[in-house]
mmCIF file of C-alpha atoms in Angstrom:
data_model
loop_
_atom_site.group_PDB
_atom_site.id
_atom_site.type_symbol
_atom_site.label_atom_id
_atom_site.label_comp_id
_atom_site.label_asym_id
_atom_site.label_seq_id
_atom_site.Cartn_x
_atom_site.Cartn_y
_atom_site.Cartn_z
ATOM 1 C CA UNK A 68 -2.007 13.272 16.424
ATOM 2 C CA UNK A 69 1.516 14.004 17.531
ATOM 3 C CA UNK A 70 0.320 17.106 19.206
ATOM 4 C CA UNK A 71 -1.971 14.938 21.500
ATOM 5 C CA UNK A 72 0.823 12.514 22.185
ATOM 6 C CA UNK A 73 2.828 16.006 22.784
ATOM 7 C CA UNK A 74 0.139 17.454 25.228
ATOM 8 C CA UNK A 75 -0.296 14.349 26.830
ATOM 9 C CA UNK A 76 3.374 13.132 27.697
ATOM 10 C CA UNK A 77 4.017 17.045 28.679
ATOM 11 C CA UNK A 78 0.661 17.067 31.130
ATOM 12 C CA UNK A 79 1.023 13.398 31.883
ATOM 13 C CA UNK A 80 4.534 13.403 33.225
ATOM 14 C CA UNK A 81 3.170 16.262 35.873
ATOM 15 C CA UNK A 82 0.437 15.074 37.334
ATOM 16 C CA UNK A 83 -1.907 12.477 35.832
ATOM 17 C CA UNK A 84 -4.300 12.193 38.743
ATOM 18 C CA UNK A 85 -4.876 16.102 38.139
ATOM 19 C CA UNK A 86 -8.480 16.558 36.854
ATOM 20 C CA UNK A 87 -9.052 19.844 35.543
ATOM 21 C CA UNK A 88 -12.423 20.235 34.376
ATOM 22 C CA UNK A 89 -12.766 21.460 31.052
ATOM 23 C CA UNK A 90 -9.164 21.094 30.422
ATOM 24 C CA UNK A 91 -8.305 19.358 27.574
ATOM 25 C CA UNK A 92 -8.987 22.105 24.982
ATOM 26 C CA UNK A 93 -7.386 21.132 21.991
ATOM 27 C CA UNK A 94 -5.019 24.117 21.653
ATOM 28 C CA UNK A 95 -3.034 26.407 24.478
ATOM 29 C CA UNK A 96 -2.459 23.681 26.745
ATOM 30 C CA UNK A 97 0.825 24.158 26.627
ATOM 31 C CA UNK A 98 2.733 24.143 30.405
ATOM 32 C CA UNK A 99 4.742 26.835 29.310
ATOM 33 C CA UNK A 100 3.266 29.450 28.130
ATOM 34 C CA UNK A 101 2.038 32.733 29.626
ATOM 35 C CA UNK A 102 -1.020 32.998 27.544
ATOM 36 C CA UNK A 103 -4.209 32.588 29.605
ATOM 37 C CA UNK A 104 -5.084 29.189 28.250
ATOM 38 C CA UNK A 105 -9.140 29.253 26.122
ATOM 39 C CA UNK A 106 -11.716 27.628 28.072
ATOM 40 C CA UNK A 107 -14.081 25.274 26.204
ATOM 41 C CA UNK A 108 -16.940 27.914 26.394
ATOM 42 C CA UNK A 109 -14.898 30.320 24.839
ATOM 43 C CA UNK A 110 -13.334 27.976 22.470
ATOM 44 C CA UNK A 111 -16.992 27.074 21.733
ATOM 45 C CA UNK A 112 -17.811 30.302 21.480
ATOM 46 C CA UNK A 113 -15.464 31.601 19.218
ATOM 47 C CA UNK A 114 -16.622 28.913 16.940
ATOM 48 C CA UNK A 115 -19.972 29.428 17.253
ATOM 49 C CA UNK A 116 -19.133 33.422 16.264
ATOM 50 C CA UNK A 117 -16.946 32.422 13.020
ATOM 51 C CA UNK A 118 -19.951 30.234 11.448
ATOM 52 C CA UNK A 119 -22.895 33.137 12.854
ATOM 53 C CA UNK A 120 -20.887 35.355 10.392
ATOM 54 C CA UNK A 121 -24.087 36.929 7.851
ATOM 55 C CA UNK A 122 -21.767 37.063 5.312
ATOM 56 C CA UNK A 123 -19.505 34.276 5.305
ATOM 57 C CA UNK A 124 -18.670 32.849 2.225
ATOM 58 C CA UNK A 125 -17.822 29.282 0.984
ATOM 59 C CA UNK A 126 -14.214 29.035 1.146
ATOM 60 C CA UNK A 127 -14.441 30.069 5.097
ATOM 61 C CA UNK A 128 -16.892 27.440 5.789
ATOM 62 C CA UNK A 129 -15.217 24.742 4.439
ATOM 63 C CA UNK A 130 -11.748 26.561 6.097
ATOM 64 C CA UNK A 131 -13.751 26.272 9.217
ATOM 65 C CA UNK A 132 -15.024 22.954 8.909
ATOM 66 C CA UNK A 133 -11.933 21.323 8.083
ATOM 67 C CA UNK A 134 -9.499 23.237 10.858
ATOM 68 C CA UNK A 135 -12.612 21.885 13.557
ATOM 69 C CA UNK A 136 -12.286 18.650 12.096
ATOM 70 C CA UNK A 137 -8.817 18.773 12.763
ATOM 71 C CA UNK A 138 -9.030 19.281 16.341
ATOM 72 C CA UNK A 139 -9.299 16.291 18.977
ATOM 73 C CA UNK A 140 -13.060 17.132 19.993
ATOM 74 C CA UNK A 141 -16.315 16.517 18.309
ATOM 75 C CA UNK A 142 -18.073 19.546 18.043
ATOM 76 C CA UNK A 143 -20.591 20.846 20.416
ATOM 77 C CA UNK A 144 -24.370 20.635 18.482
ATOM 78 C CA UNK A 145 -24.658 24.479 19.586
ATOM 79 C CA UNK A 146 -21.194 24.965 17.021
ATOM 80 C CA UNK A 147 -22.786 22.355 14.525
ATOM 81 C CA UNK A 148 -26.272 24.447 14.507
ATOM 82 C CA UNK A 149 -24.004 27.747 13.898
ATOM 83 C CA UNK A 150 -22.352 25.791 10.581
ATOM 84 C CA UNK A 151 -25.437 24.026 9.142
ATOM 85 C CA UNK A 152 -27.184 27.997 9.711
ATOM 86 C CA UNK A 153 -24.114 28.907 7.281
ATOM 87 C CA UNK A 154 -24.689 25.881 4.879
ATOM 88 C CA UNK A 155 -27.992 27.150 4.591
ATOM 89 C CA UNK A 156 -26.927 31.216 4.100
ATOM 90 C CA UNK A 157 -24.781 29.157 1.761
ATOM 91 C CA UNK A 158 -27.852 27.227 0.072
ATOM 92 C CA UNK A 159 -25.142 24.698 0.370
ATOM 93 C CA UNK A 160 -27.541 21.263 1.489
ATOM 94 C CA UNK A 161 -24.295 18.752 0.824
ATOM 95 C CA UNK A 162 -22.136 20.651 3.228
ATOM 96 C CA UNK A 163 -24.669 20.251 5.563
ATOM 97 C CA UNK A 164 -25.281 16.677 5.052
ATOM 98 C CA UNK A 165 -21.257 16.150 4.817
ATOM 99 C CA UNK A 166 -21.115 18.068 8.521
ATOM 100 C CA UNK A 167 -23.113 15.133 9.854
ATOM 101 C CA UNK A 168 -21.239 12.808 8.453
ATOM 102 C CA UNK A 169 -18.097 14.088 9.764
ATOM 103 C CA UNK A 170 -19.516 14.044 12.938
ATOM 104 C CA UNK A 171 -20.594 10.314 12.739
ATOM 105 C CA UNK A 172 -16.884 10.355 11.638
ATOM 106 C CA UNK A 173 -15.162 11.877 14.446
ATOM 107 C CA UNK A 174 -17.233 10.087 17.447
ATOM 108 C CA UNK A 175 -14.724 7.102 16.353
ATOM 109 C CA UNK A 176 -15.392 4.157 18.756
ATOM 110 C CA UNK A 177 -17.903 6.440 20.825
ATOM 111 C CA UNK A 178 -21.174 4.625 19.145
ATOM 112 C CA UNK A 179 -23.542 7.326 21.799
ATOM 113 C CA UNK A 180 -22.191 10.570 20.235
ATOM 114 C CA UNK A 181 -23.648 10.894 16.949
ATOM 115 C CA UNK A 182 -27.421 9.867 17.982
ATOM 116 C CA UNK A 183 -27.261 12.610 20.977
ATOM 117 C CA UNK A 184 -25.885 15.254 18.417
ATOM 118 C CA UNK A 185 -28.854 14.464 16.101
ATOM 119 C CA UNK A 186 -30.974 14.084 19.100
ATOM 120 C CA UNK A 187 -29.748 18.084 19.980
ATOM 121 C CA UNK A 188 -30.208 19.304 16.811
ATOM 122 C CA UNK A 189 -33.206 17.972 15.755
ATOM 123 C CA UNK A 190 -35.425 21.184 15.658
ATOM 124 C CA UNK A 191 -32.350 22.745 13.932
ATOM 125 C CA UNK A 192 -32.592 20.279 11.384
ATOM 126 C CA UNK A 193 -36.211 20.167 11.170
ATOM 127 C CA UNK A 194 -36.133 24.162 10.405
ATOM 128 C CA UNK A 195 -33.695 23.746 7.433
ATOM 129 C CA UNK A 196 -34.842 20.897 6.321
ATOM 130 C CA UNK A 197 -31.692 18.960 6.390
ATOM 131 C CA UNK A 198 -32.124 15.481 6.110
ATOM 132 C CA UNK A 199 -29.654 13.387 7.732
ATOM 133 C CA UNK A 200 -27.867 10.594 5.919
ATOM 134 C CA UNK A 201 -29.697 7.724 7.861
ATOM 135 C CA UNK A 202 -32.725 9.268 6.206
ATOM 136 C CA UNK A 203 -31.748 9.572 2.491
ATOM 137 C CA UNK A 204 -30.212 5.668 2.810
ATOM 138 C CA UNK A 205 -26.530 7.186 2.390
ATOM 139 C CA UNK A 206 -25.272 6.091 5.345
ATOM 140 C CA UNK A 207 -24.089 2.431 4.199
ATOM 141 C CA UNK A 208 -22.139 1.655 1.342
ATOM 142 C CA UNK B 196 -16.851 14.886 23.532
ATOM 143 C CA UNK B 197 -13.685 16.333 23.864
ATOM 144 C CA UNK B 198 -9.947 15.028 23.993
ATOM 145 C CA UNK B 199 -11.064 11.606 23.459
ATOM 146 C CA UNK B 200 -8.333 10.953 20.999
ATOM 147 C CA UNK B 201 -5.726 12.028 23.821
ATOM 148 C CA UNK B 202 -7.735 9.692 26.741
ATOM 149 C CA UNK B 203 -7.450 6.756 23.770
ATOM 150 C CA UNK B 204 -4.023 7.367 23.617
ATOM 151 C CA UNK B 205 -3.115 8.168 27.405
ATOM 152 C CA UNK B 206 -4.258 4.562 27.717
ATOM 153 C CA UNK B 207 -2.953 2.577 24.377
ATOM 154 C CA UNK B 208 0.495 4.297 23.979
ATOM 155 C CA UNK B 209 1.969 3.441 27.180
ATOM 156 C CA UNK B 210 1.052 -0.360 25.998
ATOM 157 C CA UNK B 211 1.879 0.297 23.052
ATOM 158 C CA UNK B 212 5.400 1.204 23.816
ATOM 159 C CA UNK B 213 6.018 -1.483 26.621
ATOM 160 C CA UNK B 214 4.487 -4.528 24.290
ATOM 161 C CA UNK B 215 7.201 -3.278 21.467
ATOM 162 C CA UNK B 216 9.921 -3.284 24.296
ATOM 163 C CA UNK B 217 8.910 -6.908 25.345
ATOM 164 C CA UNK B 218 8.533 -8.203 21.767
ATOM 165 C CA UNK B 219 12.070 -6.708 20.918
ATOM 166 C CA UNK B 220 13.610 -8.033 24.279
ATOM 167 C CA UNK B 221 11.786 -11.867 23.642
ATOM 168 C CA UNK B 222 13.257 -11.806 19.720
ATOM 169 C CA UNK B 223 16.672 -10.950 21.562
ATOM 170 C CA UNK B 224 16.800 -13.362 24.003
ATOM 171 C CA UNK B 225 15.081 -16.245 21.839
ATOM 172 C CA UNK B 226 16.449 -15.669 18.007
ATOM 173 C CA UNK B 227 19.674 -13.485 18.148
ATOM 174 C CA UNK B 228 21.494 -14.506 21.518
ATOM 175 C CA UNK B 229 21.021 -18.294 20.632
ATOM 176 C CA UNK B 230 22.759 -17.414 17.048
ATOM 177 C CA UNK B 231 25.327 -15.616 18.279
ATOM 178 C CA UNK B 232 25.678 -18.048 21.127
ATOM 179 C CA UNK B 233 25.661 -21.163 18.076
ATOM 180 C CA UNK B 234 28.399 -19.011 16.128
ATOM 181 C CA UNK B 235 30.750 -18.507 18.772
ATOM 182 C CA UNK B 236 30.076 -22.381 19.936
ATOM 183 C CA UNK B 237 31.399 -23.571 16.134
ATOM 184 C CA UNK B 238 34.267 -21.256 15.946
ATOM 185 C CA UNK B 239 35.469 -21.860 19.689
ATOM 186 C CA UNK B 240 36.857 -25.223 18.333
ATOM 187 C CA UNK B 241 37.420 -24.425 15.134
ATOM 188 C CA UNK B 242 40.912 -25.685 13.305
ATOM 189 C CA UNK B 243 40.884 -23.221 10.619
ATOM 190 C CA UNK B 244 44.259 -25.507 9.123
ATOM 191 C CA UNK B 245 42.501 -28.976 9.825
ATOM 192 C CA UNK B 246 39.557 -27.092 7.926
ATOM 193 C CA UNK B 247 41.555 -26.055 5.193
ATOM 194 C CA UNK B 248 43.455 -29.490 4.420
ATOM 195 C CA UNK B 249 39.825 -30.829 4.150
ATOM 196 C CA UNK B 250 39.311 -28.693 1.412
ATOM 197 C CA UNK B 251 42.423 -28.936 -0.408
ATOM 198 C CA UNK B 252 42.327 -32.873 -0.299
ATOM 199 C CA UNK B 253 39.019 -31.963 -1.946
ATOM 200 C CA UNK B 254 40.064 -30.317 -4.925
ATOM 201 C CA UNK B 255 38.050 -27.171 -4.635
ATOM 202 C CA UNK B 256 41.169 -24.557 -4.890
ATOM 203 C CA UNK B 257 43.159 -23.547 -8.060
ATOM 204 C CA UNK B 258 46.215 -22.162 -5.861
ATOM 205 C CA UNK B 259 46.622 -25.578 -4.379
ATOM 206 C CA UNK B 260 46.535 -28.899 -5.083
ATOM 207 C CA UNK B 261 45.312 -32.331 -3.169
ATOM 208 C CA UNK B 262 48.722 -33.788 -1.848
ATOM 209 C CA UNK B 263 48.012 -36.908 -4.813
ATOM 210 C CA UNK B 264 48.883 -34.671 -7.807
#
């Protein structure tokens, strides 16, 4: 959290009427530095890559899932299709669950995230057969 | 779906920090400077030997005792 206060006094200070579309990545936005600074398709991207991994094994999705969770974004569905693809390399059906969850999770206040994510991976989820916790009753306590 | 935390915050903290600078100020100006204001009040005509004589006539010291005895 401090590193959003961080990002945002440091960009906020220069301009806040400056709109840069697409730029609010979550890392490299730093004012500073010379690195070229990851747009959100590649950040997506490079996501989407780590969970398409044939081979990837348990400990690096849940690595993966957590460091995403981390970040100030909920994930795009096409990121969220790549991990529950893994789950099911995995034959891992509560990490796939769990990722919906968190997503439910990290929409916060936003009530019209979650329900568009589902709505986007629908045929994803009707392919693997994951059920979503609305469905199995799991999703009040 | 991104920085949302960061637009939250871009909006709350700045609140945030002025409504803790208000409160602080209003406890300041309505709890502390009155009692510091009170204190200086009671000691700016206060006869510390007038005070004192009080006390001895009342028997409270050991060092001392009321003019009677």
């Amino acid at each position: 959290m401090f590193s959003a206060v961080v990002r945002l006094s440091a960009s906020g200070v220069r301009a806040l009427a400056r709109t840069r579309p697409g730029y609010t990545a979550p890392l490299a936005c730093r004012c500073y530095s010379h690195a070229k600074a990851e747009t959100d398709e590649e950040f997506d991207a490079r996501w989407v890559t780590y969970f398409s991994k044939p081979d990837i094994d348990a400990w690096e999705l849940r690595k993966g899932m957590n460091t995403l969770i981390g970040y100030d974004l909920v994930p795009e569905p096409k990121i969220l299709d790549s991990a529950l693809r893994a789950c099911r390399r995995l034959n891992d059906l509560a990490s796939a669950i769990r990722i919906l969850e968190a997503v439910k999770d990290k929409s916060g206040p936003h009530k019209e995230i979650y329900p568009y994510v589902i709505q986007e991976l629908q045929p994803t989820l009707k392919e693997l057969g994951i059920s979503t916790p609305e469905e199995l009753g799991i999703d009040k306590v | 779906m991104r920085g949302l935390l960061a637009k939250k915050l871009k909006f709350h903290l700045p609140i945030a920090f002025a409504l803790s600078i208000v409160v602080a100020a209003a406890f300041k100006y309505t709890v502390t400077e009155p009692r510091k204001q009170a204190y200086a009040d009671f000691y700016k005509q206060y006869d510390a030997m007038k005070e004192f004589n009080a006390m001895k006539e009342a028997g409270i010291f050991e060092s001392v005792r009321p003019s009677g005895e």
